[in-house]
């Protein structure tokens, strides 16, 4: 009886197929050449978005000579331009306010999705058939919030500019440009730069599960999830507020305090033509920043160990799209070193005289580009998972099956050479194509480089490390196909470039 069992199992190993109709039917259901299924299910999705945009259309007035004078109130110029080809005069009975306007856009959106399906199927493979049950479900949600603020500075332009105020003169998001400037300020002079701002935050989660049962071979299932987050926070002075004078020079007198907050006073004239006198002088700098943080997390668990390994590769590939960077610069208050500066009381200690390098720019991150890179990283990870599944899963499934059958034979007949040969070959296939094997390592490496390129994380060390391994792999996998060998090396060369 035992001999017959050994002989039966040996025949199974030799033929690499089950001898029972039930096994054939199960195989037909699992790997059908024709599959008929009937299922029922539902799905729904919801998207909601709210956008608020505020824009300002500033005024612009141009003439040969311009004079604005008040006998009682202030002079206010907000987000506008005054252009004089000759003389421009601002004469206020009280204060002069030159300010920027702020264009802004706010967007708030949410999304959700869910769905399920369940059904039965029949698979045919040759003369065999099998049937089973399958079901799946998925659910996801996300949100996205963004805010942008853009400064529109007021511009005062003239060949000769005269400014007079009985009270304060304020430049908050404003620029005065003149060939020659005279200013008599009875109150304070306040020059303040303003920042453009960008804030963005998004979060998306997705989870799903599937299960199937094939009569004759049991059931299986899998669970997968993904979570994507992105955050951008930027603030930068794009254009410093201040006074810029040509070769005609300047003569500025401030009765009280001059306060510069990232403010700039500069001149192209020689030192003897530039005079700036103030009772006191205070300064402060503006800190600019640019921060981006992108997180991609995905994974899955399956009753099929090969599929779990594939999910791990995809998870690693998804994580390669992550980014966490920050950049900081300073907009400094500065008065040109070719300007005769007289401060009656106190000595300013934090004032820069380097007007050429007073406003360093941070690295700007484009929101559209970041979202596109995230999508590309996700797609590449998905392609990698699908490619590995289609290419490797059948090999691994067959190898696992052969291994189990050979081990059954060797339990009864340890000296069976044919079974040992089958076992060795199966183990070799598992080692080569399974989790941690050469093929999956190659796919993981190439996927990582592709995702690095997609997210512009082109670290040379990654490509350099890949190159010798990839060349060796190409040689081994295409040695019998010269055309494929040349094409593969061309692709690698493009990646390396």
GROMACS .gro file of C-alpha atoms in nm:
model
  497
    1UNK     CA    1   0.000   0.000   0.000
    2UNK     CA    2   0.282   0.234   0.092
    3UNK     CA    3   0.463   0.149  -0.232
    4UNK     CA    4   0.157   0.241  -0.431
    5UNK     CA    5   0.132   0.572  -0.247
    6UNK     CA    6   0.499   0.643  -0.320
    7UNK     CA    7   0.450   0.547  -0.681
    8UNK     CA    8   0.142   0.767  -0.704
    9UNK     CA    9   0.317   1.068  -0.555
   10UNK     CA   10   0.624   1.005  -0.773
   11UNK     CA   11   0.404   1.001  -1.080
   12UNK     CA   12   0.256   1.329  -0.966
   13UNK     CA   13   0.603   1.480  -0.927
   14UNK     CA   14   0.710   1.344  -1.263
   15UNK     CA   15   0.408   1.486  -1.443
   16UNK     CA   16   0.403   1.811  -1.237
   17UNK     CA   17   0.027   1.788  -1.217
   18UNK     CA   18  -0.236   1.639  -0.986
   19UNK     CA   19  -0.393   1.310  -1.089
   20UNK     CA   20  -0.730   1.370  -0.930
   21UNK     CA   21  -1.016   1.539  -1.107
   22UNK     CA   22  -1.076   1.761  -0.805
   23UNK     CA   23  -0.722   1.899  -0.830
   24UNK     CA   24  -0.767   1.958  -1.202
   25UNK     CA   25  -1.096   2.133  -1.138
   26UNK     CA   26  -0.941   2.349  -0.867
   27UNK     CA   27  -0.655   2.435  -1.100
   28UNK     CA   28  -0.905   2.520  -1.372
   29UNK     CA   29  -1.075   2.759  -1.134
   30UNK     CA   30  -0.751   2.913  -1.013
   31UNK     CA   31  -0.584   2.948  -1.355
   32UNK     CA   32  -0.865   2.928  -1.609
   33UNK     CA   33  -0.828   2.977  -1.980
   34UNK     CA   34  -1.193   3.085  -1.975
   35UNK     CA   35  -1.366   3.235  -1.673
   36UNK     CA   36  -1.733   3.318  -1.634
   37UNK     CA   37  -1.838   3.516  -1.330
   38UNK     CA   38  -2.154   3.676  -1.196
   39UNK     CA   39  -2.127   3.942  -0.930
   40UNK     CA   40  -2.326   4.215  -0.762
   41UNK     CA   41  -2.199   4.527  -0.591
   42UNK     CA   42  -2.212   4.900  -0.559
   43UNK     CA   43  -1.979   5.195  -0.544
   44UNK     CA   44  -2.007   5.563  -0.470
   45UNK     CA   45  -1.782   5.864  -0.457
   46UNK     CA   46  -1.824   6.219  -0.340
   47UNK     CA   47  -1.614   6.528  -0.408
   48UNK     CA   48  -1.669   6.872  -0.263
   49UNK     CA   49  -1.459   7.181  -0.328
   50UNK     CA   50  -1.479   7.545  -0.220
   51UNK     CA   51  -1.258   7.816  -0.367
   52UNK     CA   52  -1.234   8.180  -0.265
   53UNK     CA   53  -1.025   8.421  -0.471
   54UNK     CA   54  -0.956   8.787  -0.399
   55UNK     CA   55  -0.777   8.996  -0.662
   56UNK     CA   56  -0.702   9.367  -0.677
   57UNK     CA   57  -0.681   9.579  -0.987
   58UNK     CA   58  -0.458   9.866  -0.884
   59UNK     CA   59  -0.476  10.213  -1.035
   60UNK     CA   60  -0.198  10.354  -1.250
   61UNK     CA   61  -0.151  10.722  -1.325
   62UNK     CA   62   0.119  10.863  -1.550
   63UNK     CA   63   0.206  11.222  -1.634
   64UNK     CA   64   0.495  11.460  -1.680
   65UNK     CA   65   0.443  11.615  -1.334
   66UNK     CA   66   0.230  11.478  -1.051
   67UNK     CA   67   0.148  11.656  -0.724
   68UNK     CA   68  -0.073  11.512  -0.450
   69UNK     CA   69  -0.141  11.753  -0.164
   70UNK     CA   70  -0.380  11.742   0.132
   71UNK     CA   71  -0.474  12.031   0.358
   72UNK     CA   72  -0.632  11.817   0.631
   73UNK     CA   73  -0.607  11.441   0.583
   74UNK     CA   74  -0.359  11.169   0.485
   75UNK     CA   75  -0.228  11.064   0.147
   76UNK     CA   76  -0.307  10.698   0.088
   77UNK     CA   77  -0.180  10.505  -0.214
   78UNK     CA   78  -0.261  10.133  -0.200
   79UNK     CA   79  -0.152   9.877  -0.458
   80UNK     CA   80  -0.117  10.141  -0.728
   81UNK     CA   81   0.143  10.312  -0.948
   82UNK     CA   82   0.229  10.678  -0.993
   83UNK     CA   83   0.467  10.752  -1.281
   84UNK     CA   84   0.610  11.099  -1.348
   85UNK     CA   85   0.859  11.161  -1.624
   86UNK     CA   86   0.971  11.478  -1.444
   87UNK     CA   87   0.863  11.573  -1.090
   88UNK     CA   88   0.642  11.384  -0.845
   89UNK     CA   89   0.546  11.547  -0.515
   90UNK     CA   90   0.357  11.404  -0.216
   91UNK     CA   91   0.265  11.676   0.035
   92UNK     CA   92   0.045  11.563   0.325
   93UNK     CA   93  -0.106  11.767   0.604
   94UNK     CA   94  -0.090  11.453   0.814
   95UNK     CA   95   0.057  11.114   0.716
   96UNK     CA   96   0.163  10.941   0.396
   97UNK     CA   97   0.061  10.576   0.365
   98UNK     CA   98   0.203  10.374   0.076
   99UNK     CA   99   0.092  10.012   0.101
  100UNK     CA  100   0.057   9.690  -0.095
  101UNK     CA  101  -0.258   9.498  -0.166
  102UNK     CA  102  -0.278   9.123  -0.116
  103UNK     CA  103  -0.423   8.889  -0.376
  104UNK     CA  104  -0.530   8.562  -0.217
  105UNK     CA  105  -0.668   8.225  -0.313
  106UNK     CA  106  -0.812   7.969  -0.073
  107UNK     CA  107  -0.915   7.620  -0.172
  108UNK     CA  108  -1.073   7.358   0.052
  109UNK     CA  109  -1.176   7.020  -0.087
  110UNK     CA  110  -1.278   6.680   0.045
  111UNK     CA  111  -1.338   6.346  -0.121
  112UNK     CA  112  -1.460   6.002  -0.023
  113UNK     CA  113  -1.522   5.672  -0.197
  114UNK     CA  114  -1.646   5.327  -0.109
  115UNK     CA  115  -1.753   5.013  -0.285
  116UNK     CA  116  -1.807   4.640  -0.259
  117UNK     CA  117  -1.874   4.343  -0.481
  118UNK     CA  118  -1.952   3.973  -0.434
  119UNK     CA  119  -2.009   3.691  -0.677
  120UNK     CA  120  -1.952   3.341  -0.801
  121UNK     CA  121  -1.735   3.219  -1.088
  122UNK     CA  122  -1.672   2.914  -1.302
  123UNK     CA  123  -1.336   2.856  -1.470
  124UNK     CA  124  -1.259   2.624  -1.761
  125UNK     CA  125  -0.918   2.488  -1.856
  126UNK     CA  126  -0.933   2.223  -2.126
  127UNK     CA  127  -1.174   1.950  -2.021
  128UNK     CA  128  -1.163   2.054  -1.656
  129UNK     CA  129  -1.371   2.309  -1.474
  130UNK     CA  130  -1.404   2.448  -1.125
  131UNK     CA  131  -1.604   2.706  -0.936
  132UNK     CA  132  -1.570   2.938  -0.642
  133UNK     CA  133  -1.678   3.250  -0.458
  134UNK     CA  134  -1.510   3.592  -0.449
  135UNK     CA  135  -1.572   3.924  -0.275
  136UNK     CA  136  -1.398   4.257  -0.231
  137UNK     CA  137  -1.446   4.595  -0.070
  138UNK     CA  138  -1.267   4.928  -0.053
  139UNK     CA  139  -1.300   5.264   0.116
  140UNK     CA  140  -1.107   5.587   0.104
  141UNK     CA  141  -1.120   5.954   0.196
  142UNK     CA  142  -0.909   6.263   0.161
  143UNK     CA  143  -0.884   6.637   0.204
  144UNK     CA  144  -0.684   6.921   0.054
  145UNK     CA  145  -0.643   7.277   0.179
  146UNK     CA  146  -0.434   7.551   0.023
  147UNK     CA  147  -0.384   7.925   0.071
  148UNK     CA  148  -0.170   8.164  -0.130
  149UNK     CA  149  -0.107   8.534  -0.066
  150UNK     CA  150   0.069   8.755  -0.321
  151UNK     CA  151   0.178   9.111  -0.248
  152UNK     CA  152   0.116   9.388  -0.502
  153UNK     CA  153   0.356   9.664  -0.403
  154UNK     CA  154   0.275  10.031  -0.457
  155UNK     CA  155   0.523  10.195  -0.695
  156UNK     CA  156   0.615  10.566  -0.686
  157UNK     CA  157   0.833  10.654  -0.986
  158UNK     CA  158   0.968  10.993  -1.084
  159UNK     CA  159   1.276  11.172  -1.208
  160UNK     CA  160   1.260  11.400  -0.904
  161UNK     CA  161   1.053  11.292  -0.603
  162UNK     CA  162   0.964  11.516  -0.308
  163UNK     CA  163   0.793  11.377   0.003
  164UNK     CA  164   0.660  11.591   0.289
  165UNK     CA  165   0.451  11.478   0.585
  166UNK     CA  166   0.356  11.652   0.910
  167UNK     CA  167   0.317  11.312   1.071
  168UNK     CA  168   0.447  10.965   0.981
  169UNK     CA  169   0.546  10.837   0.638
  170UNK     CA  170   0.494  10.463   0.592
  171UNK     CA  171   0.611  10.235   0.313
  172UNK     CA  172   0.456   9.895   0.385
  173UNK     CA  173   0.484   9.695   0.068
  174UNK     CA  174   0.589   9.999  -0.136
  175UNK     CA  175   0.882  10.127  -0.342
  176UNK     CA  176   0.989  10.483  -0.416
  177UNK     CA  177   1.217  10.507  -0.720
  178UNK     CA  178   1.372  10.839  -0.823
  179UNK     CA  179   1.675  10.984  -0.990
  180UNK     CA  180   1.682  11.238  -0.707
  181UNK     CA  181   1.483  11.237  -0.381
  182UNK     CA  182   1.408  11.489  -0.108
  183UNK     CA  183   1.207  11.391   0.201
  184UNK     CA  184   1.108  11.597   0.504
  185UNK     CA  185   0.924  11.382   0.758
  186UNK     CA  186   0.804  11.544   1.081
  187UNK     CA  187   0.703  11.215   1.240
  188UNK     CA  188   0.844  10.862   1.193
  189UNK     CA  189   0.967  10.693   0.876
  190UNK     CA  190   0.856  10.330   0.864
  191UNK     CA  191   0.970  10.099   0.584
  192UNK     CA  192   0.838   9.743   0.605
  193UNK     CA  193   0.867   9.459   0.355
  194UNK     CA  194   0.588   9.205   0.321
  195UNK     CA  195   0.603   8.836   0.239
  196UNK     CA  196   0.426   8.627  -0.021
  197UNK     CA  197   0.289   8.312   0.142
  198UNK     CA  198   0.191   7.963   0.032
  199UNK     CA  199   0.038   7.701   0.258
  200UNK     CA  200  -0.077   7.359   0.145
  201UNK     CA  201  -0.186   7.045   0.327
  202UNK     CA  202  -0.334   6.726   0.186
  203UNK     CA  203  -0.412   6.381   0.319
  204UNK     CA  204  -0.548   6.077   0.138
  205UNK     CA  205  -0.613   5.730   0.281
  206UNK     CA  206  -0.732   5.419   0.101
  207UNK     CA  207  -0.792   5.064   0.223
  208UNK     CA  208  -0.930   4.753   0.063
  209UNK     CA  209  -0.975   4.381   0.114
  210UNK     CA  210  -1.054   4.086  -0.108
  211UNK     CA  211  -1.121   3.718  -0.052
  212UNK     CA  212  -1.192   3.416  -0.266
  213UNK     CA  213  -1.274   3.051  -0.213
  214UNK     CA  214  -1.213   2.787  -0.477
  215UNK     CA  215  -1.388   2.457  -0.422
  216UNK     CA  216  -1.127   2.187  -0.392
  217UNK     CA  217  -0.827   2.402  -0.304
  218UNK     CA  218  -0.942   2.629  -0.022
  219UNK     CA  219  -0.953   3.003   0.003
  220UNK     CA  220  -0.736   3.307   0.037
  221UNK     CA  221  -0.750   3.677   0.091
  222UNK     CA  222  -0.558   3.999   0.103
  223UNK     CA  223  -0.571   4.339   0.270
  224UNK     CA  224  -0.403   4.651   0.137
  225UNK     CA  225  -0.378   5.013   0.246
  226UNK     CA  226  -0.215   5.339   0.147
  227UNK     CA  227  -0.173   5.680   0.308
  228UNK     CA  228  -0.040   5.989   0.136
  229UNK     CA  229   0.030   6.320   0.307
  230UNK     CA  230   0.183   6.642   0.178
  231UNK     CA  231   0.255   6.972   0.350
  232UNK     CA  232   0.407   7.289   0.209
  233UNK     CA  233   0.471   7.610   0.403
  234UNK     CA  234   0.647   7.899   0.231
  235UNK     CA  235   0.697   8.268   0.313
  236UNK     CA  236   0.930   8.494   0.114
  237UNK     CA  237   0.983   8.865   0.059
  238UNK     CA  238   0.977   8.880  -0.320
  239UNK     CA  239   1.031   9.256  -0.343
  240UNK     CA  240   1.180   9.458  -0.060
  241UNK     CA  241   1.007   9.779   0.038
  242UNK     CA  242   1.230  10.081   0.024
  243UNK     CA  243   1.376  10.387  -0.140
  244UNK     CA  244   1.596  10.357  -0.447
  245UNK     CA  245   1.773  10.664  -0.582
  246UNK     CA  246   1.983  10.722  -0.892
  247UNK     CA  247   2.285  10.942  -0.951
  248UNK     CA  248   2.107  11.258  -0.834
  249UNK     CA  249   2.132  11.143  -0.472
  250UNK     CA  250   1.908  11.188  -0.168
  251UNK     CA  251   1.840  11.426   0.116
  252UNK     CA  252   1.620  11.266   0.384
  253UNK     CA  253   1.538  11.420   0.721
  254UNK     CA  254   1.330  11.233   0.981
  255UNK     CA  255   1.231  11.424   1.294
  256UNK     CA  256   1.165  11.119   1.509
  257UNK     CA  257   1.241  10.748   1.461
  258UNK     CA  258   1.321  10.555   1.146
  259UNK     CA  259   1.215  10.191   1.167
  260UNK     CA  260   1.326   9.942   0.903
  261UNK     CA  261   1.166   9.598   0.895
  262UNK     CA  262   1.340   9.427   0.608
  263UNK     CA  263   1.351   9.777   0.459
  264UNK     CA  264   1.602   9.901   0.204
  265UNK     CA  265   1.750  10.244   0.129
  266UNK     CA  266   2.003  10.256  -0.154
  267UNK     CA  267   2.153  10.499  -0.402
  268UNK     CA  268   2.370  10.499  -0.713
  269UNK     CA  269   2.508  10.845  -0.635
  270UNK     CA  270   2.842  10.919  -0.477
  271UNK     CA  271   2.860  10.955  -0.101
  272UNK     CA  272   2.873  11.336  -0.106
  273UNK     CA  273   2.527  11.344  -0.270
  274UNK     CA  274   2.355  11.114  -0.019
  275UNK     CA  275   2.242  11.245   0.320
  276UNK     CA  276   2.009  11.063   0.560
  277UNK     CA  277   1.944  11.214   0.902
  278UNK     CA  278   1.717  11.069   1.172
  279UNK     CA  279   1.671  11.118   1.545
  280UNK     CA  280   1.677  10.744   1.620
  281UNK     CA  281   1.702  10.431   1.410
  282UNK     CA  282   1.563  10.083   1.485
  283UNK     CA  283   1.579   9.776   1.265
  284UNK     CA  284   1.451   9.420   1.244
  285UNK     CA  285   1.499   9.144   0.992
  286UNK     CA  286   1.240   8.916   0.832
  287UNK     CA  287   1.290   8.540   0.834
  288UNK     CA  288   1.188   8.360   0.516
  289UNK     CA  289   1.122   7.989   0.510
  290UNK     CA  290   1.031   7.713   0.270
  291UNK     CA  291   0.932   7.373   0.402
  292UNK     CA  292   0.798   7.067   0.224
  293UNK     CA  293   0.709   6.729   0.368
  294UNK     CA  294   0.571   6.444   0.158
  295UNK     CA  295   0.488   6.104   0.306
  296UNK     CA  296   0.374   5.797   0.112
  297UNK     CA  297   0.294   5.481   0.303
  298UNK     CA  298   0.145   5.166   0.155
  299UNK     CA  299   0.139   4.799   0.231
  300UNK     CA  300  -0.056   4.481   0.225
  301UNK     CA  301  -0.096   4.136   0.375
  302UNK     CA  302  -0.196   3.829   0.182
  303UNK     CA  303  -0.245   3.461   0.250
  304UNK     CA  304  -0.014   3.417  -0.050
  305UNK     CA  305   0.343   3.471   0.072
  306UNK     CA  306   0.463   3.572  -0.273
  307UNK     CA  307   0.195   3.839  -0.287
  308UNK     CA  308   0.294   3.964   0.059
  309UNK     CA  309   0.651   3.997  -0.063
  310UNK     CA  310   0.529   4.185  -0.366
  311UNK     CA  311   0.335   4.424  -0.141
  312UNK     CA  312   0.652   4.484   0.057
  313UNK     CA  313   0.840   4.577  -0.260
  314UNK     CA  314   0.559   4.812  -0.363
  315UNK     CA  315   0.556   4.965  -0.014
  316UNK     CA  316   0.929   5.031  -0.031
  317UNK     CA  317   0.892   5.179  -0.378
  318UNK     CA  318   0.613   5.407  -0.257
  319UNK     CA  319   0.827   5.530   0.033
  320UNK     CA  320   1.101   5.634  -0.209
  321UNK     CA  321   0.878   5.925  -0.313
  322UNK     CA  322   0.896   6.075   0.035
  323UNK     CA  323   1.047   6.418   0.083
  324UNK     CA  324   1.130   6.626   0.390
  325UNK     CA  325   1.318   6.945   0.314
  326UNK     CA  326   1.343   7.295   0.460
  327UNK     CA  327   1.523   7.613   0.366
  328UNK     CA  328   1.562   7.939   0.557
  329UNK     CA  329   1.694   8.281   0.456
  330UNK     CA  330   1.685   8.635   0.595
  331UNK     CA  331   1.564   8.961   0.448
  332UNK     CA  332   1.785   9.220   0.616
  333UNK     CA  333   1.728   9.588   0.680
  334UNK     CA  334   1.997   9.774   0.490
  335UNK     CA  335   2.120  10.125   0.413
  336UNK     CA  336   2.384  10.162   0.142
  337UNK     CA  337   2.738  10.226   0.262
  338UNK     CA  338   2.761  10.518   0.018
  339UNK     CA  339   2.496  10.707   0.217
  340UNK     CA  340   2.596  10.954   0.489
  341UNK     CA  341   2.388  10.826   0.779
  342UNK     CA  342   2.344  11.050   1.084
  343UNK     CA  343   2.164  10.912   1.390
  344UNK     CA  344   2.128  11.175   1.663
  345UNK     CA  345   2.061  10.936   1.951
  346UNK     CA  346   2.196  10.583   1.984
  347UNK     CA  347   2.394  10.365   1.750
  348UNK     CA  348   2.218  10.103   1.535
  349UNK     CA  349   2.381   9.761   1.583
  350UNK     CA  350   2.179   9.532   1.354
  351UNK     CA  351   2.188   9.749   1.042
  352UNK     CA  352   2.341   9.602   0.727
  353UNK     CA  353   2.521   9.827   0.477
  354UNK     CA  354   2.526   9.554   0.209
  355UNK     CA  355   2.228   9.641  -0.009
  356UNK     CA  356   2.326   9.395  -0.285
  357UNK     CA  357   2.272   9.088  -0.066
  358UNK     CA  358   1.994   9.205   0.163
  359UNK     CA  359   1.723   8.971   0.035
  360UNK     CA  360   1.821   8.607  -0.007
  361UNK     CA  361   1.558   8.382  -0.166
  362UNK     CA  362   1.453   8.043  -0.034
  363UNK     CA  363   1.393   7.742  -0.256
  364UNK     CA  364   1.040   7.764  -0.391
  365UNK     CA  365   0.837   7.443  -0.423
  366UNK     CA  366   0.569   7.428  -0.689
  367UNK     CA  367   0.246   7.273  -0.559
  368UNK     CA  368   0.146   7.133  -0.896
  369UNK     CA  369   0.486   6.973  -0.939
  370UNK     CA  370   0.477   6.817  -0.592
  371UNK     CA  371   0.134   6.665  -0.656
  372UNK     CA  372   0.247   6.540  -0.997
  373UNK     CA  373   0.556   6.379  -0.844
  374UNK     CA  374   0.340   6.209  -0.579
  375UNK     CA  375   0.112   6.071  -0.847
  376UNK     CA  376   0.409   5.951  -1.052
  377UNK     CA  377   0.563   5.776  -0.751
  378UNK     CA  378   0.231   5.605  -0.675
  379UNK     CA  379   0.184   5.498  -1.036
  380UNK     CA  380   0.537   5.361  -1.063
  381UNK     CA  381   0.488   5.167  -0.740
  382UNK     CA  382   0.160   5.030  -0.873
  383UNK     CA  383   0.319   4.938  -1.206
  384UNK     CA  384   0.601   4.763  -1.022
  385UNK     CA  385   0.356   4.563  -0.811
  386UNK     CA  386   0.141   4.465  -1.108
  387UNK     CA  387   0.446   4.376  -1.317
  388UNK     CA  388   0.596   4.161  -1.044
  389UNK     CA  389   0.261   3.994  -0.985
  390UNK     CA  390   0.208   3.906  -1.351
  391UNK     CA  391   0.567   3.800  -1.411
  392UNK     CA  392   0.664   3.621  -1.091
  393UNK     CA  393   0.353   3.491  -0.917
  394UNK     CA  394   0.288   3.202  -1.161
  395UNK     CA  395   0.652   3.090  -1.133
  396UNK     CA  396   0.645   3.110  -0.754
  397UNK     CA  397   0.309   2.934  -0.726
  398UNK     CA  398   0.430   2.648  -0.946
  399UNK     CA  399   0.761   2.625  -0.760
  400UNK     CA  400   0.586   2.611  -0.422
  401UNK     CA  401   0.357   2.339  -0.554
  402UNK     CA  402   0.649   2.133  -0.689
  403UNK     CA  403   0.839   2.179  -0.365
  404UNK     CA  404   0.548   2.052  -0.155
  405UNK     CA  405   0.495   1.750  -0.379
  406UNK     CA  406   0.866   1.663  -0.384
  407UNK     CA  407   0.887   1.689  -0.006
  408UNK     CA  408   0.594   1.446   0.024
  409UNK     CA  409   0.782   1.195  -0.193
  410UNK     CA  410   1.107   1.238   0.003
  411UNK     CA  411   0.929   1.179   0.333
  412UNK     CA  412   0.842   0.829   0.210
  413UNK     CA  413   1.147   0.770  -0.009
  414UNK     CA  414   1.443   0.990   0.102
  415UNK     CA  415   1.665   0.852  -0.176
  416UNK     CA  416   1.432   0.934  -0.464
  417UNK     CA  417   1.669   1.116  -0.703
  418UNK     CA  418   1.394   1.251  -0.924
  419UNK     CA  419   1.210   1.407  -0.630
  420UNK     CA  420   1.535   1.555  -0.497
  421UNK     CA  421   1.606   1.708  -0.836
  422UNK     CA  422   1.259   1.860  -0.848
  423UNK     CA  423   1.302   1.997  -0.493
  424UNK     CA  424   1.638   2.152  -0.578
  425UNK     CA  425   1.497   2.316  -0.888
  426UNK     CA  426   1.196   2.448  -0.697
  427UNK     CA  427   1.417   2.595  -0.424
  428UNK     CA  428   1.637   2.757  -0.686
  429UNK     CA  429   1.333   2.920  -0.847
  430UNK     CA  430   1.204   3.043  -0.511
  431UNK     CA  431   1.544   3.185  -0.419
  432UNK     CA  432   1.578   3.358  -0.754
  433UNK     CA  433   1.226   3.495  -0.797
  434UNK     CA  434   1.098   3.508  -0.439
  435UNK     CA  435   1.121   3.782  -0.179
  436UNK     CA  436   1.485   3.888  -0.150
  437UNK     CA  437   1.578   3.703  -0.469
  438UNK     CA  438   1.786   3.843  -0.753
  439UNK     CA  439   1.493   3.926  -0.977
  440UNK     CA  440   1.288   4.107  -0.714
  441UNK     CA  441   1.601   4.292  -0.599
  442UNK     CA  442   1.664   4.406  -0.954
  443UNK     CA  443   1.305   4.523  -0.997
  444UNK     CA  444   1.322   4.697  -0.659
  445UNK     CA  445   1.644   4.877  -0.757
  446UNK     CA  446   1.517   4.988  -1.097
  447UNK     CA  447   1.184   5.096  -0.948
  448UNK     CA  448   1.369   5.299  -0.686
  449UNK     CA  449   1.573   5.480  -0.950
  450UNK     CA  450   1.264   5.548  -1.160
  451UNK     CA  451   1.080   5.686  -0.859
  452UNK     CA  452   1.380   5.892  -0.765
  453UNK     CA  453   1.377   6.043  -1.113
  454UNK     CA  454   1.001   6.095  -1.092
  455UNK     CA  455   1.042   6.288  -0.768
  456UNK     CA  456   1.363   6.456  -0.889
  457UNK     CA  457   1.558   6.286  -0.613
  458UNK     CA  458   1.842   6.205  -0.854
  459UNK     CA  459   2.103   6.104  -0.603
  460UNK     CA  460   2.407   6.004  -0.806
  461UNK     CA  461   2.503   5.739  -0.554
  462UNK     CA  462   2.179   5.551  -0.624
  463UNK     CA  463   2.245   5.536  -0.997
  464UNK     CA  464   2.614   5.454  -0.948
  465UNK     CA  465   2.525   5.169  -0.715
  466UNK     CA  466   2.269   5.035  -0.958
  467UNK     CA  467   2.490   5.049  -1.268
  468UNK     CA  468   2.723   4.748  -1.225
  469UNK     CA  469   2.443   4.525  -1.096
  470UNK     CA  470   2.209   4.632  -1.375
  471UNK     CA  471   2.473   4.572  -1.642
  472UNK     CA  472   2.541   4.224  -1.502
  473UNK     CA  473   2.170   4.148  -1.490
  474UNK     CA  474   2.116   4.267  -1.846
  475UNK     CA  475   2.400   4.044  -1.968
  476UNK     CA  476   2.263   3.739  -1.789
  477UNK     CA  477   1.902   3.791  -1.891
  478UNK     CA  478   1.963   3.881  -2.256
  479UNK     CA  479   2.273   3.681  -2.352
  480UNK     CA  480   2.076   3.483  -2.609
  481UNK     CA  481   1.906   3.791  -2.752
  482UNK     CA  482   2.154   4.054  -2.883
  483UNK     CA  483   1.877   4.295  -2.984
  484UNK     CA  484   1.719   4.291  -2.639
  485UNK     CA  485   2.065   4.328  -2.485
  486UNK     CA  486   2.136   4.646  -2.683
  487UNK     CA  487   1.794   4.794  -2.605
  488UNK     CA  488   1.830   4.722  -2.233
  489UNK     CA  489   2.171   4.889  -2.221
  490UNK     CA  490   2.029   5.192  -2.402
  491UNK     CA  491   1.758   5.225  -2.137
  492UNK     CA  492   2.013   5.192  -1.857
  493UNK     CA  493   2.229   5.456  -2.024
  494UNK     CA  494   1.932   5.693  -2.032
  495UNK     CA  495   1.871   5.637  -1.661
  496UNK     CA  496   2.238   5.696  -1.581
  497UNK     CA  497   2.239   6.017  -1.784
   0.00000   0.00000   0.00000
